[in-house]
């Protein structure tokens, strides 16, 4: 018998699949329901290893469908929601902002409404955890870090839609008393990352001898966290975070894009037994992304101080594990880069 039902949205995506795995394996006493629409970014193959566990089930639902979401909540009666489902790629948000409003804003409000309805003022043992991003804070200059009190200042349609969803989550807490927590995490990397994002795109292109496209001058800076360490932070905040509060999640691990790609090239050459410098020859500077934020960097002091959180791997270890995973799972890469991906890639990089 399961003592709690936790609904995880976006569980077939990159981060969501690691969160689902963490919860299914660590909490056999919970029933974990993975709700995902299986867009181009969702892939049930990410969960092959746990799909037959008795405490796991999957429902294919689009969070923009308010009535269906309400039905799912009535059927499963979740005690907790961990909400990761989103359109997540900045470049796609520049091409189709409305898709981001629909899923990230309307979809989030549909979930908040459904939780509010079925919990109906009885919030004991209930929790809605909204998974968000550091991109809501906008951009930093050369110095400084984002804290939980940094003002929101989003620049891309993606970050604007995530900022909006964060505001709705807080509004449901302040207006209706919904028991929420939020996490705002820096850039993730690791296994199962869809190869439209910088690191897996470069791994895929190195394997296929294709150019490594670096936007602008390559000096844009991101703060990278291994995805399993993000999943562990979500577990911690979901269970022990203070109601109504946000926690920034990051690993104090800043890299300029060009330096990161050079480090990746070095490790790939070593692992593939190629002479040093082979992969780096593929580096190609291309047209910059419009509205490109210069620098993101998280101050993760609060989650460390209050909840004792610390990442478990160094960046070098995490990157090495990530590359190994892609080298050992080339059929996964082949599967996700066939079909729609080719069309996207053509338009984004050659159109
Ligand atoms: P992803 O794009 O890999 O996966 C998104 C998942 O959501 C997919 O499985 C997709 O099928 C599902 N989905 C999309 N639209 C849906 C809809 N309308 N209804 C139901 N399911 C839908 O994203 P990710 O990188 O795993 O990000 C997960 C969450 O974490 C997002 O909310 C994102 O904003 C946040 N986040 C991501 C990062 C990062 O570096 N990737 C960093 C911080 C926060
Ligand atoms: P990305 O992985 O798309 O994550 P985000 O935009 O959410 O930070 O991009 C990471 C950084 O890499 C960002 O500064 C944009 C840059 N970038 C490139 O230089 N080339 C690329 O082909 C991509 C996809 C990203």
Short mmCIF file of C-alpha atoms and ligand atoms in Angstrom, two decimals:
data_model
loop_
_atom_site.label_atom_id
_atom_site.label_comp_id
_atom_site.label_asym_id
_atom_site.label_seq_id
_atom_site.Cartn_x
_atom_site.Cartn_y
_atom_site.Cartn_z
CA UNK A 1 0.00 0.00 0.00
CA UNK A 2 1.35 3.41 -0.90
CA UNK A 3 1.20 6.13 1.72
CA UNK A 4 1.42 9.11 -0.66
CA UNK A 5 0.78 9.82 -4.32
CA UNK A 6 3.20 12.21 -5.99
CA UNK A 7 2.38 13.53 -9.44
CA UNK A 8 5.50 14.52 -11.39
CA UNK A 9 4.84 16.52 -14.56
CA UNK A 10 7.36 16.46 -17.42
CA UNK A 11 8.76 13.19 -16.09
CA UNK A 12 9.69 11.93 -19.56
CA UNK A 13 11.96 14.92 -20.19
CA UNK A 14 15.59 15.48 -19.32
CA UNK A 15 15.42 16.60 -15.67
CA UNK A 16 12.01 15.09 -14.99
CA UNK A 17 13.20 11.57 -15.83
CA UNK A 18 15.99 11.86 -13.25
CA UNK A 19 13.52 13.17 -10.66
CA UNK A 20 11.11 10.31 -11.40
CA UNK A 21 13.92 7.75 -11.05
CA UNK A 22 15.16 9.31 -7.79
CA UNK A 23 11.67 9.19 -6.28
CA UNK A 24 10.63 5.76 -7.60
CA UNK A 25 13.79 4.10 -6.28
CA UNK A 26 14.22 6.06 -3.05
CA UNK A 27 10.57 6.03 -1.94
CA UNK A 28 8.98 2.64 -2.69
CA UNK A 29 6.23 3.66 -0.25
CA UNK A 30 5.14 6.49 -2.60
CA UNK A 31 3.06 6.00 -5.72
CA UNK A 32 4.78 8.06 -8.43
CA UNK A 33 2.61 9.19 -11.34
CA UNK A 34 4.49 10.63 -14.29
CA UNK A 35 2.28 13.02 -16.30
CA UNK A 36 3.74 14.04 -19.65
CA UNK A 37 2.43 14.99 -23.10
CA UNK A 38 5.46 13.39 -24.81
CA UNK A 39 6.35 16.38 -26.96
CA UNK A 40 9.53 16.22 -29.07
CA UNK A 41 11.43 16.59 -25.74
CA UNK A 42 9.65 13.77 -23.91
CA UNK A 43 10.90 10.24 -24.28
CA UNK A 44 9.75 7.20 -22.31
CA UNK A 45 13.01 5.47 -23.21
CA UNK A 46 14.55 7.76 -20.57
CA UNK A 47 12.75 5.61 -17.98
CA UNK A 48 13.27 2.09 -19.38
CA UNK A 49 15.04 0.94 -16.24
CA UNK A 50 12.20 1.81 -13.84
CA UNK A 51 9.06 1.55 -15.97
CA UNK A 52 8.06 -1.81 -14.46
CA UNK A 53 8.46 -0.79 -10.83
CA UNK A 54 5.20 -1.34 -8.91
CA UNK A 55 5.12 2.23 -7.55
CA UNK A 56 5.41 3.86 -11.00
CA UNK A 57 2.77 4.76 -13.56
CA UNK A 58 2.55 7.02 -16.58
CA UNK A 59 -0.27 9.14 -17.99
CA UNK A 60 -0.02 10.88 -21.34
CA UNK A 61 -1.72 14.25 -20.84
CA UNK A 62 -1.16 17.78 -22.08
CA UNK A 63 -1.19 20.28 -19.19
CA UNK A 64 -2.82 22.94 -21.39
CA UNK A 65 -6.03 20.84 -21.29
CA UNK A 66 -7.70 22.15 -18.12
CA UNK A 67 -10.58 19.64 -18.01
CA UNK A 68 -8.37 16.63 -18.53
CA UNK A 69 -5.94 17.87 -15.87
CA UNK A 70 -8.85 18.20 -13.45
CA UNK A 71 -9.96 14.63 -14.27
CA UNK A 72 -6.44 13.31 -13.63
CA UNK A 73 -6.32 15.05 -10.25
CA UNK A 74 -9.72 13.62 -9.32
CA UNK A 75 -8.59 10.15 -10.38
CA UNK A 76 -5.17 10.04 -8.70
CA UNK A 77 -5.75 12.50 -5.82
CA UNK A 78 -2.08 13.46 -5.52
CA UNK A 79 -0.73 14.55 -2.13
CA UNK A 80 2.19 16.24 -3.83
CA UNK A 81 2.91 17.73 -7.23
CA UNK A 82 6.40 18.28 -8.62
CA UNK A 83 5.93 20.37 -11.72
CA UNK A 84 8.62 20.22 -14.38
CA UNK A 85 6.62 20.02 -17.63
CA UNK A 86 7.60 22.96 -19.80
CA UNK A 87 8.76 24.14 -23.13
CA UNK A 88 12.39 24.61 -22.17
CA UNK A 89 14.53 25.80 -25.07
CA UNK A 90 15.27 29.53 -25.44
CA UNK A 91 15.91 29.35 -29.19
CA UNK A 92 12.54 27.69 -29.80
CA UNK A 93 10.85 30.35 -27.65
CA UNK A 94 12.20 33.01 -29.99
CA UNK A 95 10.53 31.28 -32.94
CA UNK A 96 7.22 30.36 -31.23
CA UNK A 97 6.60 32.34 -28.00
CA UNK A 98 2.92 31.37 -27.79
CA UNK A 99 3.72 27.69 -27.30
CA UNK A 100 5.68 28.77 -24.21
CA UNK A 101 2.79 30.85 -22.88
CA UNK A 102 0.42 27.92 -23.38
CA UNK A 103 2.47 25.25 -21.61
CA UNK A 104 4.53 27.26 -19.13
CA UNK A 105 1.91 29.79 -18.04
CA UNK A 106 -1.55 28.35 -18.81
CA UNK A 107 -0.39 24.78 -18.11
CA UNK A 108 0.98 25.82 -14.71
CA UNK A 109 -2.22 27.66 -13.81
CA UNK A 110 -4.26 24.58 -14.82
CA UNK A 111 -2.20 22.47 -12.40
CA UNK A 112 -2.52 25.06 -9.61
CA UNK A 113 -6.30 25.17 -10.12
CA UNK A 114 -6.59 21.39 -10.07
CA UNK A 115 -4.50 21.13 -6.87
CA UNK A 116 -6.52 23.92 -5.23
CA UNK A 117 -9.77 22.18 -6.20
CA UNK A 118 -9.00 18.69 -4.98
CA UNK A 119 -7.19 19.82 -1.83
CA UNK A 120 -10.11 22.15 -1.15
CA UNK A 121 -8.54 24.07 1.75
CA UNK A 122 -7.27 20.93 3.49
CA UNK A 123 -3.55 21.37 2.93
CA UNK A 124 -2.22 19.03 5.60
CA UNK A 125 0.50 16.84 4.07
CA UNK A 126 0.07 18.54 0.69
CA UNK A 127 2.74 20.29 -1.37
CA UNK A 128 3.06 21.86 -4.84
CA UNK A 129 6.70 22.13 -5.91
CA UNK A 130 7.30 24.35 -8.92
CA UNK A 131 10.58 23.75 -10.73
CA UNK A 132 11.93 26.92 -12.26
CA UNK A 133 15.09 28.45 -13.62
CA UNK A 134 17.68 31.09 -12.81
CA UNK A 135 16.85 32.70 -16.18
CA UNK A 136 13.92 34.54 -14.56
CA UNK A 137 16.47 36.86 -12.93
CA UNK A 138 17.71 38.13 -16.29
CA UNK A 139 21.39 38.70 -16.78
CA UNK A 140 24.37 39.53 -14.58
CA UNK A 141 27.35 41.67 -15.56
CA UNK A 142 30.88 40.40 -15.00
CA UNK A 143 30.35 40.11 -11.23
CA UNK A 144 27.62 39.29 -8.69
CA UNK A 145 25.34 36.30 -8.13
CA UNK A 146 21.58 35.70 -8.24
CA UNK A 147 20.04 35.33 -4.78
CA UNK A 148 16.44 34.45 -3.95
CA UNK A 149 15.69 38.17 -3.52
CA UNK A 150 17.13 39.30 -6.88
CA UNK A 151 14.38 41.06 -8.86
CA UNK A 152 12.90 39.21 -11.78
CA UNK A 153 14.03 40.65 -15.13
CA UNK A 154 13.49 38.04 -17.86
CA UNK A 155 14.59 38.73 -21.44
CA UNK A 156 13.64 35.74 -23.57
CA UNK A 157 10.09 34.50 -24.20
CA UNK A 158 11.15 31.31 -22.36
CA UNK A 159 12.33 33.14 -19.24
CA UNK A 160 9.35 35.52 -19.37
CA UNK A 161 6.97 32.54 -19.41
CA UNK A 162 8.81 30.86 -16.52
CA UNK A 163 8.82 34.13 -14.55
CA UNK A 164 5.10 34.44 -15.12
CA UNK A 165 4.52 30.87 -13.91
CA UNK A 166 6.60 31.57 -10.77
CA UNK A 167 4.44 34.63 -10.05
CA UNK A 168 1.26 32.54 -10.41
CA UNK A 169 2.62 29.91 -8.03
CA UNK A 170 3.36 32.58 -5.39
CA UNK A 171 -0.03 34.23 -6.04
CA UNK A 172 -1.80 30.90 -5.33
CA UNK A 173 0.14 30.66 -2.07
CA UNK A 174 -0.59 34.22 -0.99
CA UNK A 175 -4.23 34.26 -2.16
CA UNK A 176 -5.49 30.74 -1.51
CA UNK A 177 -2.91 29.42 0.94
CA UNK A 178 -1.74 26.71 -1.49
CA UNK A 179 1.31 25.02 0.10
CA UNK A 180 3.97 25.75 -2.52
CA UNK A 181 7.75 25.66 -2.74
CA UNK A 182 9.85 26.82 -5.67
CA UNK A 183 13.35 26.02 -6.88
CA UNK A 184 15.27 28.15 -9.37
CA UNK A 185 18.15 26.16 -10.78
CA UNK A 186 21.06 26.99 -13.04
CA UNK A 187 21.87 25.18 -16.33
CA UNK A 188 21.77 21.40 -16.02
CA UNK A 189 23.83 18.84 -17.94
CA UNK A 190 23.95 15.05 -17.88
CA UNK A 191 22.49 11.89 -19.45
CA UNK A 192 19.26 12.18 -21.50
CA UNK A 193 19.77 15.88 -22.30
CA UNK A 194 18.09 16.65 -25.60
CA UNK A 195 20.74 17.58 -28.22
CA UNK A 196 19.28 21.00 -28.97
CA UNK A 197 21.07 22.33 -25.85
CA UNK A 198 24.74 23.31 -25.94
CA UNK A 199 26.51 20.33 -24.31
CA UNK A 200 24.65 17.40 -25.93
CA UNK A 201 24.51 19.27 -29.25
CA UNK A 202 28.30 19.54 -29.23
CA UNK A 203 28.75 15.89 -28.19
CA UNK A 204 26.47 14.82 -31.04
CA UNK A 205 28.25 17.07 -33.54
CA UNK A 206 31.73 15.92 -32.47
CA UNK A 207 30.62 12.31 -33.00
CA UNK A 208 29.36 13.27 -36.47
CA UNK A 209 32.22 15.60 -37.41
CA UNK A 210 29.89 18.56 -37.70
CA UNK A 211 30.60 22.22 -36.76
CA UNK A 212 30.24 23.22 -33.08
CA UNK A 213 28.18 26.43 -33.31
CA UNK A 214 29.23 29.05 -30.73
CA UNK A 215 26.90 32.03 -30.54
CA UNK A 216 28.53 35.48 -30.73
CA UNK A 217 32.00 35.72 -29.19
CA UNK A 218 31.52 32.68 -26.93
CA UNK A 219 32.07 34.74 -23.77
CA UNK A 220 28.52 34.18 -22.50
CA UNK A 221 28.68 32.48 -19.11
CA UNK A 222 26.50 29.78 -17.57
CA UNK A 223 26.62 28.03 -14.18
CA UNK A 224 26.42 24.26 -14.74
CA UNK A 225 24.98 21.62 -12.41
CA UNK A 226 24.91 17.84 -12.94
CA UNK A 227 21.26 16.81 -13.45
CA UNK A 228 21.29 14.15 -10.72
CA UNK A 229 22.37 16.84 -8.27
CA UNK A 230 19.37 18.91 -9.35
CA UNK A 231 17.10 15.90 -8.74
CA UNK A 232 18.58 15.52 -5.25
CA UNK A 233 17.96 19.21 -4.54
CA UNK A 234 14.33 18.83 -5.63
CA UNK A 235 13.93 15.84 -3.29
CA UNK A 236 15.34 17.91 -0.43
CA UNK A 237 13.24 21.02 -1.03
CA UNK A 238 10.06 19.02 -1.74
CA UNK A 239 10.38 17.30 1.64
CA UNK A 240 12.11 19.85 3.86
CA UNK A 241 11.87 23.26 2.18
CA UNK A 242 9.87 25.93 3.99
CA UNK A 243 6.38 26.45 2.62
CA UNK A 244 6.02 29.54 0.42
CA UNK A 245 9.77 29.86 -0.10
CA UNK A 246 12.11 29.69 -3.08
CA UNK A 247 15.50 28.06 -3.15
CA UNK A 248 18.20 28.81 -5.68
CA UNK A 249 20.04 25.68 -6.81
CA UNK A 250 23.50 25.72 -8.36
CA UNK A 251 27.00 24.39 -8.03
CA UNK A 252 29.13 27.57 -8.03
CA UNK A 253 30.45 26.33 -11.37
CA UNK A 254 30.66 29.09 -13.98
CA UNK A 255 32.01 28.54 -17.46
CA UNK A 256 32.27 30.79 -20.48
CA UNK A 257 30.71 28.87 -23.37
CA UNK A 258 33.92 28.80 -25.39
CA UNK A 259 35.96 27.44 -22.46
CA UNK A 260 33.32 24.84 -21.73
CA UNK A 261 33.25 23.64 -25.33
CA UNK A 262 37.07 23.48 -25.40
CA UNK A 263 37.05 21.35 -22.22
CA UNK A 264 34.41 19.11 -23.78
CA UNK A 265 36.50 18.79 -26.95
CA UNK A 266 39.55 17.81 -24.89
CA UNK A 267 37.68 15.07 -23.02
CA UNK A 268 36.04 13.81 -26.23
CA UNK A 269 39.42 13.55 -28.02
CA UNK A 270 40.81 11.55 -25.10
CA UNK A 271 37.83 9.21 -24.89
CA UNK A 272 37.67 8.67 -28.65
CA UNK A 273 41.44 8.12 -28.87
CA UNK A 274 41.86 11.02 -31.27
CA UNK A 275 44.84 13.37 -31.16
CA UNK A 276 44.38 16.47 -29.00
CA UNK A 277 42.87 19.39 -30.92
CA UNK A 278 40.83 17.26 -33.35
CA UNK A 279 37.40 18.15 -31.96
CA UNK A 280 38.31 21.80 -31.31
CA UNK A 281 38.86 22.26 -35.05
CA UNK A 282 35.08 21.98 -35.41
CA UNK A 283 34.45 25.11 -33.28
CA UNK A 284 32.63 27.66 -35.44
CA UNK A 285 31.48 31.10 -34.31
CA UNK A 286 27.97 31.84 -35.58
CA UNK A 287 25.39 34.62 -35.41
CA UNK A 288 24.45 35.51 -31.83
CA UNK A 289 21.11 34.65 -30.20
CA UNK A 290 18.84 37.74 -30.00
CA UNK A 291 18.48 39.03 -26.41
CA UNK A 292 21.28 36.68 -25.31
CA UNK A 293 21.85 36.97 -21.55
CA UNK A 294 25.54 37.56 -20.81
CA UNK A 295 25.94 35.71 -17.54
CA UNK A 296 23.99 33.55 -15.10
CA UNK A 297 25.46 32.59 -11.72
CA UNK A 298 23.61 31.25 -8.71
CA UNK A 299 24.24 32.00 -5.08
CA UNK A 300 23.24 28.63 -3.59
CA UNK A 301 24.00 29.64 0.02
CA UNK A 302 20.40 29.38 1.26
CA UNK A 303 19.78 25.77 0.24
CA UNK A 304 23.19 24.82 1.65
CA UNK A 305 22.68 26.66 4.94
CA UNK A 306 19.05 25.68 5.55
CA UNK A 307 18.91 22.20 4.04
CA UNK A 308 22.56 21.12 3.96
CA UNK A 309 22.54 20.76 0.17
CA UNK A 310 25.77 20.14 -1.72
CA UNK A 311 26.37 18.85 -5.24
CA UNK A 312 27.81 15.34 -5.24
CA UNK A 313 30.14 15.53 -8.24
CA UNK A 314 32.71 17.98 -9.54
CA UNK A 315 32.18 19.37 -13.03
CA UNK A 316 35.06 17.33 -14.46
CA UNK A 317 33.51 14.11 -13.07
CA UNK A 318 30.00 15.07 -14.17
CA UNK A 319 31.14 15.96 -17.68
CA UNK A 320 33.10 12.73 -17.97
CA UNK A 321 30.07 10.68 -16.84
CA UNK A 322 27.89 12.61 -19.30
CA UNK A 323 30.17 11.95 -22.27
CA UNK A 324 30.44 8.27 -21.31
CA UNK A 325 26.66 8.03 -21.20
CA UNK A 326 26.33 9.47 -24.72
CA UNK A 327 29.10 7.20 -26.04
CA UNK A 328 27.31 4.19 -24.56
CA UNK A 329 23.85 5.26 -25.72
CA UNK A 330 24.34 6.27 -29.33
CA UNK A 331 21.09 4.55 -30.29
CA UNK A 332 19.28 7.00 -27.95
CA UNK A 333 21.02 9.89 -29.74
CA UNK A 334 20.18 8.43 -33.16
CA UNK A 335 16.54 8.01 -32.17
CA UNK A 336 16.04 11.57 -30.86
CA UNK A 337 17.96 13.20 -33.72
CA UNK A 338 15.94 11.57 -36.46
CA UNK A 339 12.69 13.11 -37.69
CA UNK A 340 11.67 16.53 -36.33
CA UNK A 341 15.17 17.27 -35.03
CA UNK A 342 16.60 17.40 -38.55
CA UNK A 343 14.05 20.00 -39.53
CA UNK A 344 14.75 22.07 -36.39
CA UNK A 345 18.52 21.84 -36.89
CA UNK A 346 18.29 22.89 -40.51
CA UNK A 347 16.23 25.98 -39.67
CA UNK A 348 18.21 26.98 -36.58
CA UNK A 349 21.74 26.55 -37.96
CA UNK A 350 21.52 26.54 -41.73
CA UNK A 351 18.39 28.56 -42.45
P1 LIG B 1 12.72 19.12 -21.35
O1 LIG B 1 12.37 20.02 -22.48
O2 LIG B 1 13.83 18.14 -21.49
O3 LIG B 1 11.43 18.28 -20.91
C1 LIG B 1 10.17 18.86 -20.79
C2 LIG B 1 9.15 17.75 -20.59
O4 LIG B 1 7.86 18.37 -20.48
C3 LIG B 1 9.08 16.80 -21.79
O5 LIG B 1 9.00 15.45 -21.32
C4 LIG B 1 7.80 17.19 -22.50
O6 LIG B 1 7.16 16.11 -23.17
C5 LIG B 1 6.96 17.71 -21.34
N1 LIG B 1 5.96 18.68 -21.78
C6 LIG B 1 6.15 19.78 -22.56
N2 LIG B 1 4.98 20.41 -22.79
C7 LIG B 1 4.04 19.71 -22.12
C8 LIG B 1 2.64 19.86 -21.96
N3 LIG B 1 1.97 20.85 -22.57
N4 LIG B 1 1.97 18.97 -21.19
C9 LIG B 1 2.63 17.94 -20.58
N5 LIG B 1 3.96 17.74 -20.72
C10 LIG B 1 4.65 18.61 -21.48
O7 LIG B 1 12.97 20.10 -20.12
P2 LIG B 1 14.02 19.99 -18.93
O8 LIG B 1 15.30 20.57 -19.37
O9 LIG B 1 13.98 18.65 -18.37
O10 LIG B 1 13.37 21.03 -17.89
C11 LIG B 1 12.41 20.59 -16.95
C12 LIG B 1 12.01 21.77 -16.09
O11 LIG B 1 13.15 22.29 -15.41
C13 LIG B 1 11.41 22.93 -16.87
O12 LIG B 1 10.35 23.46 -16.12
C14 LIG B 1 12.55 23.93 -16.99
O13 LIG B 1 12.06 25.24 -17.07
C15 LIG B 1 13.28 23.68 -15.68
N6 LIG B 1 14.72 23.97 -15.69
C16 LIG B 1 15.51 23.46 -16.68
C17 LIG B 1 16.89 23.71 -16.63
C18 LIG B 1 17.82 23.12 -17.67
O14 LIG B 1 19.01 23.43 -17.66
N7 LIG B 1 17.35 22.26 -18.55
C19 LIG B 1 17.44 24.47 -15.60
C20 LIG B 1 16.58 24.98 -14.61
C21 LIG B 1 15.23 24.71 -14.66
P1 LIG B 2 21.48 26.38 -23.90
O1 LIG B 2 22.08 25.04 -23.70
O2 LIG B 2 20.50 26.59 -24.99
O3 LIG B 2 20.87 26.83 -22.49
P2 LIG B 2 20.31 28.30 -22.03
O4 LIG B 2 20.09 29.15 -23.22
O5 LIG B 2 19.04 27.91 -21.35
O6 LIG B 2 21.36 28.84 -21.10
O7 LIG B 2 22.66 27.42 -24.12
C1 LIG B 2 23.73 27.52 -23.19
C2 LIG B 2 24.64 28.62 -23.68
O8 LIG B 2 25.25 28.18 -24.90
C3 LIG B 2 23.92 29.91 -24.00
O9 LIG B 2 24.76 31.02 -23.67
C4 LIG B 2 23.73 29.86 -25.51
C5 LIG B 2 24.94 29.08 -25.98
N1 LIG B 2 24.76 28.27 -27.19
C6 LIG B 2 25.67 28.36 -28.24
O10 LIG B 2 26.65 29.14 -28.17
N2 LIG B 2 25.48 27.59 -29.34
C7 LIG B 2 24.42 26.73 -29.46
O11 LIG B 2 24.28 26.05 -30.53
C8 LIG B 2 23.50 26.63 -28.38
C9 LIG B 2 22.31 25.72 -28.46
C10 LIG B 2 23.71 27.41 -27.25
#
